[in-house]
């Protein structure tokens, strides 16, 4: 069929692109290495539950399920696969899985070979993952397959007249655990009714992150004089051009910036724009940080814990391809500000409707919100409580999914 023809052209394109692009080359080499790794690591006497995530965001959605499954059903081993290097390279040493590798490209030959090696007792595909050949072979083998935290929209190929044949891939799933009723209704138009509205497992994940948050000595020192603190997470240059000028003029605030790109050029760009003493997380001490106005997080893995120190948060990406994770900030019951490119993110739309999220289009909008909150502690508290309450009311997807699956 056309899908398989397209996959083979895609494979050719990847092979050529790998010659010139480091990220593509990393993915290509990882996929080719996957079968060798599986031969070495798969325990033929074990029962494997397979989780597939495209990248890091989908991994975070699947993580609560993997960790709960491991706690409640230790008789199973867990295989975790990725498509993207941005997921695999960050989580290749994830201790919650017994094997972590790339998923070879979606040809029927690869699917047959992969599943003969692993022989999973069940499989979970996270959110948007619809690998045609793997799913059809899983169905032929009688392996239960679940789509979790999935979300469907009218514009997807499954619901177009020219996508009806490809929509057959959806019938390979044993059950869908979707995020909202719209997704359930859309699947119903295809006469697919094995669907439960479970919500998004990311809410469970951020709640767990909050409970396991790290105490950060550097930030403890930075905030030791109890100033109002603004935390900007996953920021890009257009985001920084909005909030840095404001805080240059308001020295009563201290600012933590965790940029999305932690490269020396970007870090130096930030440092050149800020006024007042600025320190980098990896190059300072708690005592030195106490005298600074700006703290730049120049390493990974701290942002979700850093939000706990803020009175107000900002999540970057909204002046570019799209906002990053607003839930990591909202779970701390603080207002979340972000740019206008958020329409594709249901959690941002819902957070705004709940009164805990705030969209800005320009620096004047940002100034309006911060001035209002600085002048009225009750209004600030109300917005923060709305953000935390929104997250709290959306948890429970993990329990719903695992409660309904025969393990």
Coordinates of C-alpha atoms in Angstrom, one line a residue:
X1 CA 0.0 0.0 0.0
X2 CA 1.0 3.7 -0.3
X3 CA 2.0 3.8 3.4
X4 CA 4.7 1.1 2.9
X5 CA 6.0 2.8 -0.3
X6 CA 6.2 6.1 1.6
X7 CA 8.1 4.4 4.4
X8 CA 10.7 3.1 2.0
X9 CA 11.2 6.5 0.5
X10 CA 11.5 7.9 4.0
X11 CA 14.2 5.4 4.8
X12 CA 16.1 6.4 1.8
X13 CA 15.7 10.1 2.7
X14 CA 16.9 9.4 6.3
X15 CA 19.9 7.5 5.0
X16 CA 20.9 10.5 2.9
X17 CA 20.1 13.1 5.5
X18 CA 22.2 11.1 8.1
X19 CA 25.3 12.0 6.1
X20 CA 24.8 15.7 6.8
X21 CA 22.7 16.0 9.9
X22 CA 24.0 14.9 13.3
X23 CA 20.6 14.4 14.9
X24 CA 19.3 12.3 12.0
X25 CA 22.6 10.3 12.0
X26 CA 22.2 9.6 15.7
X27 CA 18.6 8.3 15.1
X28 CA 19.6 6.3 12.1
X29 CA 22.5 4.6 13.9
X30 CA 20.3 4.0 17.0
X31 CA 17.6 2.2 14.9
X32 CA 20.2 0.0 13.2
X33 CA 21.7 -0.8 16.6
X34 CA 18.4 -1.7 18.2
X35 CA 18.1 -5.3 17.0
X36 CA 21.6 -6.1 18.3
X37 CA 20.8 -4.6 21.7
X38 CA 17.6 -6.6 21.9
X39 CA 19.4 -9.8 21.1
X40 CA 21.8 -9.1 23.9
X41 CA 19.4 -7.9 26.5
X42 CA 16.0 -9.7 26.1
X43 CA 15.5 -12.4 28.7
X44 CA 13.6 -15.1 26.8
X45 CA 12.1 -16.4 30.1
X46 CA 10.6 -13.0 31.1
X47 CA 7.3 -11.3 30.2
X48 CA 7.7 -7.9 28.7
X49 CA 5.3 -5.0 28.7
X50 CA 6.3 -2.7 25.8
X51 CA 5.9 1.1 26.0
X52 CA 6.6 3.3 23.0
X53 CA 7.1 7.0 23.1
X54 CA 8.0 9.3 20.2
X55 CA 10.1 11.7 22.3
X56 CA 10.6 13.1 25.7
X57 CA 7.1 14.6 26.1
X58 CA 5.4 11.3 25.4
X59 CA 7.8 9.6 27.7
X60 CA 6.7 11.8 30.6
X61 CA 3.1 10.8 29.8
X62 CA 4.0 7.1 29.9
X63 CA 6.2 7.3 32.9
X64 CA 3.5 7.3 35.6
X65 CA 2.1 4.1 34.0
X66 CA 5.5 2.4 33.8
X67 CA 6.3 3.3 37.4
X68 CA 3.0 2.2 38.8
X69 CA 3.1 -1.0 36.8
X70 CA 6.6 -1.8 38.2
X71 CA 5.4 -1.1 41.8
X72 CA 2.2 -3.2 41.5
X73 CA 3.2 -5.9 39.1
X74 CA 7.0 -6.6 39.5
X75 CA 6.6 -9.9 37.6
X76 CA 6.7 -8.0 34.4
X77 CA 9.8 -6.5 32.7
X78 CA 9.5 -3.2 30.9
X79 CA 10.8 -2.4 27.4
X80 CA 10.8 1.3 26.5
X81 CA 11.4 2.5 22.9
X82 CA 11.8 5.9 21.4
X83 CA 11.6 7.3 17.9
X84 CA 13.4 10.6 18.5
X85 CA 17.0 11.2 19.7
X86 CA 15.7 14.0 21.9
X87 CA 13.9 11.3 23.9
X88 CA 16.3 8.4 23.8
X89 CA 19.5 10.4 24.4
X90 CA 18.0 12.0 27.6
X91 CA 16.4 8.8 29.0
X92 CA 18.5 6.0 27.7
X93 CA 19.6 5.2 31.3
X94 CA 16.1 5.4 32.7
X95 CA 16.0 3.0 35.7
X96 CA 12.3 2.4 35.4
X97 CA 12.7 0.3 32.3
X98 CA 14.7 -3.0 31.9
X99 CA 15.6 -2.2 28.3
X100 CA 15.6 1.2 26.5
X101 CA 16.3 1.4 22.8
X102 CA 15.2 3.0 19.5
X103 CA 12.3 1.5 17.6
X104 CA 13.4 0.5 14.1
X105 CA 11.4 2.1 11.3
X106 CA 7.9 0.9 10.6
X107 CA 8.4 -1.8 7.9
X108 CA 6.6 -5.1 8.1
X109 CA 10.0 -6.9 8.1
X110 CA 11.2 -4.8 11.1
X111 CA 7.9 -5.3 12.9
X112 CA 8.0 -9.1 12.6
X113 CA 11.7 -9.3 13.6
X114 CA 11.2 -6.9 16.6
X115 CA 8.2 -8.7 18.0
X116 CA 9.7 -12.2 17.6
X117 CA 12.6 -10.9 19.7
X118 CA 10.6 -9.2 22.4
X119 CA 7.3 -11.2 22.4
X120 CA 5.5 -8.6 24.6
X121 CA 2.5 -9.6 26.6
X122 CA 1.0 -6.2 26.0
X123 CA 1.9 -2.8 24.4
X124 CA 1.2 0.8 25.2
X125 CA 1.5 3.5 22.5
X126 CA 1.6 7.0 23.9
X127 CA -0.5 9.8 22.5
X128 CA 0.0 10.2 18.8
X129 CA 1.8 6.9 18.0
X130 CA 0.2 5.0 15.1
X131 CA 2.8 2.7 13.6
X132 CA 0.9 0.9 10.9
X133 CA 3.0 -2.3 10.5
X134 CA 3.9 -2.8 14.1
X135 CA 0.2 -2.4 15.1
X136 CA -1.1 -4.8 12.5
X137 CA 1.5 -7.5 13.4
X138 CA 0.6 -7.0 17.1
X139 CA -3.1 -7.6 16.2
X140 CA -2.2 -10.7 14.2
X141 CA -0.3 -12.0 17.2
X142 CA -3.2 -11.4 19.5
X143 CA -1.2 -9.0 21.7
X144 CA -3.3 -6.5 23.6
X145 CA -2.4 -2.9 22.5
X146 CA -3.5 0.3 24.3
X147 CA -3.4 3.9 23.2
X148 CA -3.0 6.1 26.3
X149 CA -3.3 9.9 26.7
X150 CA -4.3 10.0 23.1
X151 CA -6.1 12.9 21.6
X152 CA -7.9 13.2 18.3
X153 CA -8.9 16.2 16.2
X154 CA -11.2 16.7 13.2
X155 CA -8.3 17.7 11.0
X156 CA -6.4 14.4 11.4
X157 CA -6.0 12.1 8.4
X158 CA -8.2 9.4 10.0
X159 CA -11.3 11.7 9.6
X160 CA -10.6 12.8 6.0
X161 CA -12.2 11.1 3.0
X162 CA -8.7 10.3 1.7
X163 CA -7.6 8.8 5.0
X164 CA -10.2 6.1 5.4
X165 CA -8.0 3.3 4.5
X166 CA -5.2 4.4 6.8
X167 CA -7.8 4.8 9.6
X168 CA -7.9 1.0 9.7
X169 CA -4.8 1.1 11.9
X170 CA -7.0 2.4 14.7
X171 CA -8.8 -1.0 14.7
X172 CA -5.6 -2.6 15.8
X173 CA -5.9 -1.2 19.3
X174 CA -7.6 -3.2 22.1
X175 CA -8.7 0.0 23.8
X176 CA -8.2 3.8 23.7
X177 CA -7.7 5.8 26.8
X178 CA -8.3 9.3 25.5
X179 CA -7.9 12.8 27.0
X180 CA -11.3 14.2 26.2
X181 CA -14.9 13.5 25.1
X182 CA -14.2 15.1 21.7
X183 CA -11.7 12.4 20.9
X184 CA -14.2 9.7 22.0
X185 CA -16.9 11.2 19.8
X186 CA -14.5 11.4 16.8
X187 CA -13.6 7.7 17.2
X188 CA -17.3 7.0 17.4
X189 CA -17.7 8.4 13.8
X190 CA -15.4 5.5 12.7
X191 CA -17.5 3.0 14.7
X192 CA -14.7 2.6 17.2
X193 CA -16.3 2.4 20.7
X194 CA -13.6 0.7 22.8
X195 CA -12.8 4.1 24.2
X196 CA -12.5 5.5 27.8
X197 CA -12.1 9.2 28.6
X198 CA -9.3 8.8 31.2
X199 CA -7.6 12.2 30.9
X200 CA -3.9 13.0 30.6
X201 CA -1.3 11.1 32.6
X202 CA 0.9 14.1 32.6
X203 CA -1.2 15.5 35.5
X204 CA -0.3 12.5 37.6
X205 CA 3.3 12.9 36.6
X206 CA 3.6 16.6 37.6
X207 CA 1.9 15.8 40.9
X208 CA 4.5 13.1 41.6
X209 CA 7.3 15.5 40.6
X210 CA 6.0 18.0 43.1
X211 CA 6.0 15.3 45.8
X212 CA 9.6 14.3 45.0
X213 CA 10.9 17.8 44.4
X214 CA 14.6 18.4 45.2
X215 CA 15.8 20.9 47.8
X216 CA 18.2 23.1 45.9
X217 CA 20.8 24.7 48.1
X218 CA 21.9 27.3 45.5
X219 CA 18.3 28.5 45.1
X220 CA 17.7 28.4 48.8
X221 CA 20.7 30.8 49.1
X222 CA 19.4 33.0 46.3
X223 CA 16.0 33.4 47.9
X224 CA 17.2 33.6 51.5
X225 CA 16.2 37.3 51.9
X226 CA 12.6 36.3 50.9
X227 CA 12.1 38.5 47.9
X228 CA 9.4 38.1 45.3
X229 CA 10.8 35.6 42.8
X230 CA 9.9 35.2 39.1
X231 CA 10.8 31.9 37.5
X232 CA 11.0 31.6 33.7
X233 CA 11.2 28.1 32.4
X234 CA 12.2 26.8 28.9
X235 CA 12.6 30.4 27.7
X236 CA 13.7 31.4 24.2
X237 CA 15.2 34.8 23.1
X238 CA 11.8 36.3 22.2
X239 CA 10.5 35.4 25.7
X240 CA 13.5 36.9 27.4
X241 CA 13.1 40.1 25.4
X242 CA 9.6 40.4 27.0
X243 CA 10.4 39.8 30.7
X244 CA 14.1 40.9 31.1
X245 CA 13.5 44.6 30.4
X246 CA 10.7 44.6 33.0
X247 CA 12.8 43.2 35.8
X248 CA 15.7 45.4 34.9
X249 CA 13.4 48.2 36.0
X250 CA 12.1 46.4 39.1
X251 CA 15.0 45.4 41.3
X252 CA 12.7 44.4 44.1
X253 CA 12.2 41.1 42.3
X254 CA 14.7 38.3 41.9
X255 CA 14.6 36.2 38.7
X256 CA 15.4 32.6 37.9
X257 CA 15.9 31.8 34.2
X258 CA 16.0 28.2 33.0
X259 CA 16.5 28.6 29.2
X260 CA 15.3 26.0 26.8
X261 CA 18.7 26.0 25.0
X262 CA 21.6 25.7 27.3
X263 CA 24.3 26.7 25.0
X264 CA 27.2 29.1 25.8
X265 CA 26.1 31.6 23.1
X266 CA 22.5 31.8 24.5
X267 CA 23.8 32.0 28.1
X268 CA 26.1 34.9 27.3
X269 CA 23.3 36.6 25.4
X270 CA 21.1 36.5 28.5
X271 CA 23.9 37.7 30.8
X272 CA 24.5 40.6 28.4
X273 CA 20.9 41.8 28.7
X274 CA 20.4 41.7 32.5
X275 CA 21.2 44.5 34.8
X276 CA 22.5 43.8 38.3
X277 CA 24.5 40.9 39.6
X278 CA 23.8 37.6 37.8
X279 CA 25.2 34.2 38.6
X280 CA 25.1 30.8 36.9
X281 CA 23.9 27.8 38.8
X282 CA 26.9 25.6 38.1
X283 CA 29.4 28.4 38.9
X284 CA 28.2 29.8 42.2
X285 CA 27.6 29.0 45.8
X286 CA 24.6 29.6 48.1
X287 CA 26.4 32.6 49.8
X288 CA 27.3 34.2 46.5
X289 CA 23.9 33.6 45.0
X290 CA 22.3 35.4 48.0
X291 CA 23.7 38.7 46.7
X292 CA 22.6 38.2 43.1
X293 CA 19.4 39.4 41.4
X294 CA 19.5 36.9 38.5
X295 CA 20.1 33.2 38.7
X296 CA 20.7 31.4 35.3
X297 CA 20.1 27.7 35.4
X298 CA 22.8 26.4 33.1
X299 CA 22.1 22.7 33.5
X300 CA 19.3 20.2 33.0
X301 CA 17.0 18.5 35.4
X302 CA 16.2 21.4 37.9
X303 CA 13.4 23.3 36.4
X304 CA 10.5 21.3 37.8
X305 CA 11.9 21.8 41.3
X306 CA 12.9 25.5 40.7
X307 CA 9.3 26.5 40.1
X308 CA 8.5 25.9 43.8
X309 CA 10.5 29.1 44.6
X310 CA 8.4 31.3 42.5
X311 CA 5.5 33.7 43.1
X312 CA 4.9 34.0 39.4
X313 CA 6.1 31.7 36.6
X314 CA 6.6 32.1 32.9
X315 CA 6.7 29.1 30.4
X316 CA 8.5 29.8 27.1
X317 CA 8.0 28.9 23.5
X318 CA 4.7 30.8 23.0
X319 CA 6.4 33.3 20.6
X320 CA 7.8 30.4 18.6
X321 CA 6.7 26.9 17.7
X322 CA 4.5 26.5 20.8
X323 CA 4.6 26.6 24.6
X324 CA 6.4 24.1 26.7
X325 CA 5.0 22.3 29.8
X326 CA 2.7 24.7 31.8
X327 CA 1.7 21.9 34.2
X328 CA 5.1 21.7 35.9
X329 CA 4.6 25.3 37.0
X330 CA 0.9 25.3 37.7
X331 CA 1.2 22.3 40.1
X332 CA 3.0 24.7 42.5
X333 CA -0.1 26.9 42.8
X334 CA 1.5 30.0 41.1
X335 CA 0.1 31.9 38.1
X336 CA 1.5 30.8 34.7
X337 CA 2.2 33.4 32.0
X338 CA 2.9 32.4 28.4
X339 CA 3.0 33.6 24.8
X340 CA 0.2 33.5 22.2
X341 CA 1.1 30.3 20.4
X342 CA -0.8 28.0 22.8
X343 CA -4.0 27.2 20.9
X344 CA -2.9 23.6 20.2
X345 CA -2.3 22.9 23.9
X346 CA -5.5 21.9 25.7
X347 CA -3.9 22.3 29.1
X348 CA -3.0 25.9 28.4
X349 CA -6.5 26.7 27.2
X350 CA -8.0 25.0 30.2
X351 CA -5.6 26.7 32.6
X352 CA -6.6 30.1 31.2
X353 CA -10.3 29.2 31.6
X354 CA -9.7 28.2 35.2
X355 CA -8.1 31.5 36.0
X356 CA -4.5 30.3 36.5
X357 CA -3.0 30.8 33.0
X358 CA -2.4 34.2 31.4
X359 CA -1.6 34.8 27.7
X360 CA 0.5 37.7 26.6
X361 CA 1.1 39.1 23.1
X362 CA 3.6 41.8 24.0
X363 CA 5.7 43.4 26.8
X364 CA 2.8 45.7 27.8
X365 CA 0.6 42.7 28.5
X366 CA 3.3 41.2 30.7
X367 CA 3.8 44.4 32.6
X368 CA 0.1 44.7 33.2
X369 CA -0.1 41.3 34.9
X370 CA 3.0 41.6 37.0
X371 CA 2.1 45.1 38.2
X372 CA -1.4 44.0 39.2
X373 CA -0.1 41.0 41.2
X374 CA 2.7 43.1 42.8
X375 CA 0.1 45.6 44.0
X376 CA -2.5 43.1 45.2
X377 CA -1.4 40.0 47.1
X378 CA -4.9 38.7 47.2
X379 CA -5.3 38.7 43.4
X380 CA -1.9 37.0 43.1
X381 CA -2.9 34.3 45.6
X382 CA -6.3 33.8 43.8
X383 CA -4.6 33.2 40.4
X384 CA -2.1 30.8 42.0
X385 CA -4.7 28.8 43.8
X386 CA -6.7 28.5 40.5
X387 CA -3.6 27.1 38.8
X388 CA -3.0 24.5 41.5
X389 CA -6.7 23.6 41.7
X390 CA -6.8 23.0 38.0
X391 CA -4.0 20.5 38.1
X392 CA -5.5 18.8 41.2
X393 CA -8.9 18.2 39.6
X394 CA -7.3 16.5 36.5
X395 CA -5.3 13.8 38.1
X396 CA -6.2 10.1 38.2
X397 CA -5.7 8.9 34.6
X398 CA -3.0 6.4 35.5
X399 CA -5.3 4.7 38.1
X400 CA -8.1 4.6 35.6
X401 CA -6.1 3.0 32.9
X402 CA -4.4 0.4 35.1
X403 CA -7.7 -0.4 36.9
X404 CA -9.3 -1.4 33.5
X405 CA -6.4 -3.4 32.1
X406 CA -6.2 -7.1 32.8
X407 CA -2.7 -7.7 34.2

